[in-house]
Coordinates of C-alpha atoms in Angstrom, one line a residue:
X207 CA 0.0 0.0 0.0
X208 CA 1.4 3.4 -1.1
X209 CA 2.2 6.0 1.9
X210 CA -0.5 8.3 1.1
X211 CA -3.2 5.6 0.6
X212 CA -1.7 4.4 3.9
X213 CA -2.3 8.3 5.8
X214 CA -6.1 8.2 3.7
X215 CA -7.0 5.0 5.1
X216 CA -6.1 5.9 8.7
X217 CA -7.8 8.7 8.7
X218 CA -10.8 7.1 7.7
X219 CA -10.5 4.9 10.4
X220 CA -10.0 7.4 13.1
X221 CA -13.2 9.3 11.7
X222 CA -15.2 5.9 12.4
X223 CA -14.3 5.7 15.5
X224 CA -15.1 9.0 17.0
X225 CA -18.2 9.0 15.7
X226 CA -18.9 5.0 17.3
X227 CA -17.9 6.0 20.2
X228 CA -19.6 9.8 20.4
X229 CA -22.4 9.1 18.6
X230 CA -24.7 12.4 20.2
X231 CA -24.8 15.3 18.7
X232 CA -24.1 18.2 20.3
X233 CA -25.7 21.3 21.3
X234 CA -23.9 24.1 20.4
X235 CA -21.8 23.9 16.9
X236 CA -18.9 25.6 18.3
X237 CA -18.0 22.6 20.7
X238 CA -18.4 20.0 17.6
X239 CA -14.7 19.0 17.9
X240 CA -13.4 16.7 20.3
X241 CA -10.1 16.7 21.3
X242 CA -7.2 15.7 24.1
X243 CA -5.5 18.4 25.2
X244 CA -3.1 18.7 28.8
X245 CA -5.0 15.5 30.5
X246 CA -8.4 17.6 29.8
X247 CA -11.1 16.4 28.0
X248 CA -12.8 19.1 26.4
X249 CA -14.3 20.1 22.7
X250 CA -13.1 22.6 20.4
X251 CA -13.8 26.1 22.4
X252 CA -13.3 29.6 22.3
X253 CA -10.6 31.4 23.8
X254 CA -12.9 34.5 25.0
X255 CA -16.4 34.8 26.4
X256 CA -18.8 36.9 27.2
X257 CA -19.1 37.5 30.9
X258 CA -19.7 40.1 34.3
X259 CA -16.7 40.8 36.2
X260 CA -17.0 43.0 39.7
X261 CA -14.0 44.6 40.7
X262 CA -14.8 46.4 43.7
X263 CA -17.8 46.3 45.7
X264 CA -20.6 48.8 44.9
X265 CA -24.1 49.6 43.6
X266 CA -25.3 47.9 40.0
X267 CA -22.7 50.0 38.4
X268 CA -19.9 47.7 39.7
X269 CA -21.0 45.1 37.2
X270 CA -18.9 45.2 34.3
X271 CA -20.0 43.2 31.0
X272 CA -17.2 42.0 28.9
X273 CA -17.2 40.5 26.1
X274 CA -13.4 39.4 25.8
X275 CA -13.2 37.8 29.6
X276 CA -10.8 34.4 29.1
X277 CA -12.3 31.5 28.8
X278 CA -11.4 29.3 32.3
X279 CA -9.9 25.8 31.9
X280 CA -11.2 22.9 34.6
X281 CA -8.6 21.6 37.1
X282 CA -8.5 18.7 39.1
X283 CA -12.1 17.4 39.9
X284 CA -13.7 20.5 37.9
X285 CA -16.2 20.6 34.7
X286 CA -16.0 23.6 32.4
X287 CA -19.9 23.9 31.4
X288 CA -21.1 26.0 28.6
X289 CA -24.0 28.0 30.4
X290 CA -27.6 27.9 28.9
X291 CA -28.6 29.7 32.0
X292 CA -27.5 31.0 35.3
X293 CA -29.6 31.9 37.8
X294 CA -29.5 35.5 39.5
X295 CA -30.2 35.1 43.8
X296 CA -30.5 38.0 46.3
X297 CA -27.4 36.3 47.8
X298 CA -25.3 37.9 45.4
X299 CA -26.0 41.0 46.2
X300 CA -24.6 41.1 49.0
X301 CA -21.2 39.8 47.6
X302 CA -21.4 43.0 45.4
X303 CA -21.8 45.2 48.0
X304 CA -19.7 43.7 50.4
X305 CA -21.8 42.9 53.1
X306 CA -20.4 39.1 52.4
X307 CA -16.8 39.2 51.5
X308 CA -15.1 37.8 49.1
X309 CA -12.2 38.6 46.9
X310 CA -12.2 40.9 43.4
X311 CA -12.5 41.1 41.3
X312 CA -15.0 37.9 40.9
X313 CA -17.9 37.1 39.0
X314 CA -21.0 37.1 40.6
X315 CA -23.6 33.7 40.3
X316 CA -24.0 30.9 42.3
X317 CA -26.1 28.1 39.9
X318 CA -26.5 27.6 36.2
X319 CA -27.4 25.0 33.6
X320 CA -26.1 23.8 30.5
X321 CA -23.5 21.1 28.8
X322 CA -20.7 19.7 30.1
X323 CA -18.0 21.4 27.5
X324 CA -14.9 20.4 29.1
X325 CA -13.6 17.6 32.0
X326 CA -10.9 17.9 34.1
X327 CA -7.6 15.7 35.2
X328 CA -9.0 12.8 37.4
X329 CA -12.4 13.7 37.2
X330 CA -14.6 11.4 36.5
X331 CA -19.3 10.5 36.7
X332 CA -19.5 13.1 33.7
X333 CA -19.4 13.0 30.0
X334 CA -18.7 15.7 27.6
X335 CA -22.1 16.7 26.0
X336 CA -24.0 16.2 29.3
X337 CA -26.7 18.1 30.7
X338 CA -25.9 19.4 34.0
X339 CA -26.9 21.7 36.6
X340 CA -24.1 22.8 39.0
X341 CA -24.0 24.7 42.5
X342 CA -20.2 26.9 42.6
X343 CA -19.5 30.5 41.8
X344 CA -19.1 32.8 38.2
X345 CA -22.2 32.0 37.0
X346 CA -22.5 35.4 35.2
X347 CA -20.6 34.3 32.2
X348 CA -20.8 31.7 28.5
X349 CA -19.1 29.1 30.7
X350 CA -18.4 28.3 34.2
X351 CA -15.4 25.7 35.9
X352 CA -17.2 23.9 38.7
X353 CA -16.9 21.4 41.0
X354 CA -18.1 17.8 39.7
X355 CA -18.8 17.7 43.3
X356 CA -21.8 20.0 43.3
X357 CA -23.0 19.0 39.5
X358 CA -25.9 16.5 38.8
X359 CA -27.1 15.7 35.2
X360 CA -30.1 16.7 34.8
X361 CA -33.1 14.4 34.1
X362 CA -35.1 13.7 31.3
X363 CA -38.5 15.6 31.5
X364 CA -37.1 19.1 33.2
X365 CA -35.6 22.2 31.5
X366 CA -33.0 23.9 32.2
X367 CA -35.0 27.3 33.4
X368 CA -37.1 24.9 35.8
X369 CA -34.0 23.4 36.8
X370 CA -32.0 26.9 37.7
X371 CA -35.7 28.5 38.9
X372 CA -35.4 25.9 41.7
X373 CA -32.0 24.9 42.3
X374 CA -30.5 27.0 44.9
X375 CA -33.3 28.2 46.2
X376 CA -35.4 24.7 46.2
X377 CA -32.5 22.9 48.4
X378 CA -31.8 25.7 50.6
X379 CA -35.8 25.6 51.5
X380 CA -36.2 21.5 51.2
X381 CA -32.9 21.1 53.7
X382 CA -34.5 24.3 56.0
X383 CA -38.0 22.6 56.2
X384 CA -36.3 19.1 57.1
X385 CA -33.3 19.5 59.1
X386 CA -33.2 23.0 60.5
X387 CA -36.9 22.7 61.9
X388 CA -38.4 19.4 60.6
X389 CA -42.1 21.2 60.1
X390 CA -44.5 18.9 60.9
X391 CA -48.3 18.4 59.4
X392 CA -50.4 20.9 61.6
X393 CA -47.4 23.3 62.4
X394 CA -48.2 27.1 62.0
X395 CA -45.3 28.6 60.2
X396 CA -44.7 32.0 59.4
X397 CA -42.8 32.8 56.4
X398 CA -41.2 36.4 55.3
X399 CA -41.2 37.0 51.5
X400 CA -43.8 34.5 50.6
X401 CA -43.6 35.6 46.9
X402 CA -40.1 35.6 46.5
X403 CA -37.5 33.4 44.7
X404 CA -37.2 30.9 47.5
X405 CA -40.4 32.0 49.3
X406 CA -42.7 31.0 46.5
X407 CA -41.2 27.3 46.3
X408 CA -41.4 27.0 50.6
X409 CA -44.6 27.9 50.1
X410 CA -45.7 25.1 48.0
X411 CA -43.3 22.4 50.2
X412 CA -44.5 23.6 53.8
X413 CA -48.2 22.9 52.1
X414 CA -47.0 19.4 50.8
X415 CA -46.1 18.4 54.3
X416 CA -49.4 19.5 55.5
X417 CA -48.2 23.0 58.1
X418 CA -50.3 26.0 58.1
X419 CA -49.1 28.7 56.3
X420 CA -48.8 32.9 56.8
X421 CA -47.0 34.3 53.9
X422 CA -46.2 37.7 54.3
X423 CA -45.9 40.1 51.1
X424 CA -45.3 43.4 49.6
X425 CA -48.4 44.4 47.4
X426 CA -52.0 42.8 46.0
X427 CA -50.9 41.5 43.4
X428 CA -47.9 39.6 45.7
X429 CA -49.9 38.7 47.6
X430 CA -52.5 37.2 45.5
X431 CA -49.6 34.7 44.4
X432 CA -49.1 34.1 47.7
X433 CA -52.6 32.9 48.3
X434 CA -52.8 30.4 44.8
X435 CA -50.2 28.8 46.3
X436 CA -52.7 27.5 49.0
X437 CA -50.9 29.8 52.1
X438 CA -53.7 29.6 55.0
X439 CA -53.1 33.6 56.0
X440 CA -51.6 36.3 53.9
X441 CA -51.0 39.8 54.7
X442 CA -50.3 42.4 53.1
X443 CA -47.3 44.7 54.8
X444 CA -47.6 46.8 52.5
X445 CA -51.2 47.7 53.6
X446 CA -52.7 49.7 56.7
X447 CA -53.6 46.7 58.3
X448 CA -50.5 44.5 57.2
X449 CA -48.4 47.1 59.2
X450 CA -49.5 45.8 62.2
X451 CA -48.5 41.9 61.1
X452 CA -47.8 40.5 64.4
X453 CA -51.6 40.9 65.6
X454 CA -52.7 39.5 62.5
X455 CA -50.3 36.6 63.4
X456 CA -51.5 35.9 66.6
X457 CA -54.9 36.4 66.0
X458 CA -54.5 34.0 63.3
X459 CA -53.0 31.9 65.6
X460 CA -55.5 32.2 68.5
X461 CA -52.3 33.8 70.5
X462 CA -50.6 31.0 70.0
X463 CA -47.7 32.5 67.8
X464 CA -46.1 30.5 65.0
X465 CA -43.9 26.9 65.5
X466 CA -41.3 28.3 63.5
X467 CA -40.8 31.8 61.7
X468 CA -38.4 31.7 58.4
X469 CA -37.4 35.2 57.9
X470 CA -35.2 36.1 55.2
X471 CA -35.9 39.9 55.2
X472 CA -33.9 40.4 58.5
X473 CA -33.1 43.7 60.0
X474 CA -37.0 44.8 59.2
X475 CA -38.9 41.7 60.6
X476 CA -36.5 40.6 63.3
X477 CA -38.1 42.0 66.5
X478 CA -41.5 41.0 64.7
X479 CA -40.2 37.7 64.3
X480 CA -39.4 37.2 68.4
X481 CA -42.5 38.2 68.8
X482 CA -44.7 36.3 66.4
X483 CA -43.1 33.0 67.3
X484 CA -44.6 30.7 70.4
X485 CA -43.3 29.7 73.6
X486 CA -40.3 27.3 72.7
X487 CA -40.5 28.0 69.5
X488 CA -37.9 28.6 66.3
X489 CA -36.8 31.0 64.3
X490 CA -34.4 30.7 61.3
X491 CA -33.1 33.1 59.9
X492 CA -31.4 32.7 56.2
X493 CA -31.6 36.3 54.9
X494 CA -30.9 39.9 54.2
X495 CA -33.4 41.7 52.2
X496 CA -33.5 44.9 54.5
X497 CA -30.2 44.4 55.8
X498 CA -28.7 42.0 58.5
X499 CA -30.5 41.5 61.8
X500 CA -28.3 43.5 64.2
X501 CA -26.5 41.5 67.3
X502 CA -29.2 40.1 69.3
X503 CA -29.0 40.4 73.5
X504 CA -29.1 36.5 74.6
X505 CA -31.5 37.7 77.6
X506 CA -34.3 38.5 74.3
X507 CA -34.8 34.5 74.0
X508 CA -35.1 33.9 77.7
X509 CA -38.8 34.5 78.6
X510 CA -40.4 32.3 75.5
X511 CA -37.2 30.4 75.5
X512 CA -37.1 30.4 72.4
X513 CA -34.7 28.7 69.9
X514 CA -32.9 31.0 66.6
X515 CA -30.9 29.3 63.8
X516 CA -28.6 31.1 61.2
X517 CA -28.3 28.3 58.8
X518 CA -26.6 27.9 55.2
X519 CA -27.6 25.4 52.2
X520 CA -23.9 24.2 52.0
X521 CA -23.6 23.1 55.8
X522 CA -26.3 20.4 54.8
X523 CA -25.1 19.3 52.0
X524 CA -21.4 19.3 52.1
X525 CA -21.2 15.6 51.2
X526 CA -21.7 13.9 47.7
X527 CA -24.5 11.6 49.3
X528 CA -26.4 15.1 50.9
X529 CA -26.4 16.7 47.8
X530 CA -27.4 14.0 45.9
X531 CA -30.1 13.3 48.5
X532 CA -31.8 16.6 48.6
X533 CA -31.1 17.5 44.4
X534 CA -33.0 13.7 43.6
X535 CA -35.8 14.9 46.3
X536 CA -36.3 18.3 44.2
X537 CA -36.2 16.8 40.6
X538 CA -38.9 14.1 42.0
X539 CA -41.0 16.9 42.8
X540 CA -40.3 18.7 39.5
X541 CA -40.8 15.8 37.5
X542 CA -43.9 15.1 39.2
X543 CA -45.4 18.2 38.9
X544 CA -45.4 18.4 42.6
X545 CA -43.6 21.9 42.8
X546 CA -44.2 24.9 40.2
X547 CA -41.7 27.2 39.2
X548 CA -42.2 30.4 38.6
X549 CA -39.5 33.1 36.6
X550 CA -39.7 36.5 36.8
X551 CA -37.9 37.1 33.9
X552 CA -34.9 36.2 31.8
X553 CA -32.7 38.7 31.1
X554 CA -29.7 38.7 28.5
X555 CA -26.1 38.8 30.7
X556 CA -25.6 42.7 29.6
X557 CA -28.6 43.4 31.4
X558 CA -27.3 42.2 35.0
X559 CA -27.0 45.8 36.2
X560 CA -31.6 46.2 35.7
X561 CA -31.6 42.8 37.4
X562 CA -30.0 43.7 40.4
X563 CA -32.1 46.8 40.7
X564 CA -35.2 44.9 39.8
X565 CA -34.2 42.7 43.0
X566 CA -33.4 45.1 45.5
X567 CA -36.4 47.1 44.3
X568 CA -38.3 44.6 45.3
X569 CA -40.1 44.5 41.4
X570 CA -39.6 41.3 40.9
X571 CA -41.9 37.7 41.9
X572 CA -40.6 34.3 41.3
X573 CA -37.0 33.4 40.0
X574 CA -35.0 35.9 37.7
X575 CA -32.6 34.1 35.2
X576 CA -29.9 35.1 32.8
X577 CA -29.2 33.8 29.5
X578 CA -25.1 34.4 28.9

């Protein structure tokens, strides 16, 4: 056989058996080539992406949109994911203003959704061309390194939007309801921000275990949400009446108070809180809205004796067999039809800077998304 019969024949045969062996197609054109290249198993990519760097803590303006930001490359037990959308949390604005620190610059975003693009050294569970939803940071750009740790494929039946609508927000409520204060059928609960991101899926999973809801809201037509979800009592803060919210809760409550208050609002609704909870009751708080709840005198708990938690989402499920525990439980209710999403509004990444004043403007009902 003649040499260059010999290199034609070869090739043919390495054509065959990339295409037996990755047989899929893939989502996105650019990523169509597959290649080895330092231990990392990755298609063809760009060098440069399109992404929303913070520099230095601030208002909105602090978000910078570029559209020549490097492209990361995975390391040791990380997946470089090619975003099809990112979700935007109230969570990080704080890290843009500082109130949590972290270092700068950064980019801001805490979930997102979309195809595995890239694998790193010694990682292993994930193909490339997978359909993943991840938990990590620098979800504000095209694509994302994360930890294979905190990544699940996501199953057959949910889209991405319902997926990122209800990821963070649906395990940090799922692990709150079960492990910080198991609710019980029959509890009274009081919930802050009924109609929010995370306030509009606890509604619907306090009401699957059977507790007595009062949502709290800003507005009629928040409120009205509040009440479709199948909330018991809803009030209005916003209104005359909804000023005065802790009579309405014990009234509601036959001056009982609440079982357990989940107050994400904080330095607005704290001394309310104390108040609206029972004797030997909870509270948890797991939020910032109107800034943080100020350092509280230990003496305040003593005559209900009651009990406060400051829980995170990561403390329960630090652990591959927690997160795959909780992120199974929330795609069974997804699949099932058990728990409705609901997004606000997707947004294209260069409009981050309206989203976070659409969130701390309190506009906004349900989950906002971006699409990078």
């Amino acid at each position: 056989m003649s040499l260059p019969t010999l290199r034609r024949t070869t090739l043919r045969l390495a054509s065959l058996r990339n295409h037996i062996i990755h047989p899929q197609p893939l989502a996105n054109p650019r990523l169509f080539q597959f290649h080895f290249q330092s231990q990392v198993h990755t298609m063809s990519l760009p060098t440069t992406m399109r992404a929303v760097i913070v520099e230095q803590t601030g208002g909105p303006e602090v978000l910078q949109f570029k559209t020549d930001h490097p492209v990361p490359t995975p390391g040791e037990g990380q997946l470089l994911v090619h975003n099809n959308i990112s979700g935007v949390n109230y969570i990080d604005t704080y890290f843009r203003t500082g109130l949590y620190a972290s270092p700068k610059p950064e980019i801001l975003g805490r979930e997102g959704a979309g195809i595995v693009a890239a694998i790193g050294p010694n990682t292993s569970g994930f193909n490339v061309g997978d359909r993943v939803a991840w938990l990590a940071t620098g979800g504000y750009a095209e694509y994302t390194a994360v930890p294979a740790a905190k990544t699940v494929k996501i199953p057959e039946g949910v889209s991405d939007e319902d997926v990122v609508a209800s990821f963070l927000s649906g395990l940090t409520v799922l692990s709150f309801a079960k492990e910080t204060y198991p609710v019980q059928k029959g509890d009274w609960v009081l919930l802050h921000a009924a109609a929010g991101g995370a306030g509009f899926l606890m509604t619907q999973i306090l009401k699957s275990i059977g507790a007595k809801v009062i949502g709290t809201a800003g507005g009629a037509e928040k409120c009205a949400l509040v009440k479709s979800l199948g909330a018991d009592v809803v009030i209005d803060y916003r209104s005359e009446e909804g000023k005065d919210w802790v009579k309405l809760v014990k009234e509601a409550t036959g001056g009982r108070g609440v079982d357990v208050v989940y107050d994400s609002v904080g330095k607005d609704t704290w001394e309310g809180s104390l108040e609206a909870v029972k004797r030997k009751g909870t509270i948890v708080w797991f939020g910032n809205a109107s800034g943080p709840v100020p350092p509280i005198p230990l003496p305040k708990l003593s005559p209900k004796n009651v009990k406060i938690a400051r829980p995170t989402l990561f403390g329960y499920i630090e652990t591959r067999e927690e997160f795959e525990y909780y992120t199974n439980e929330l795609f069974s209710l997804l699949q099932s039809g058990q728990l409705k999403t609901k997004i606000h509004k997707v947004y294209p990444l260069e409009d981050i800077a309206q989203v976070h004043k659409d969130l701390e403007g309190r506009k906004t009902m349900g989950k906002s998304l971006l699409k990078p």
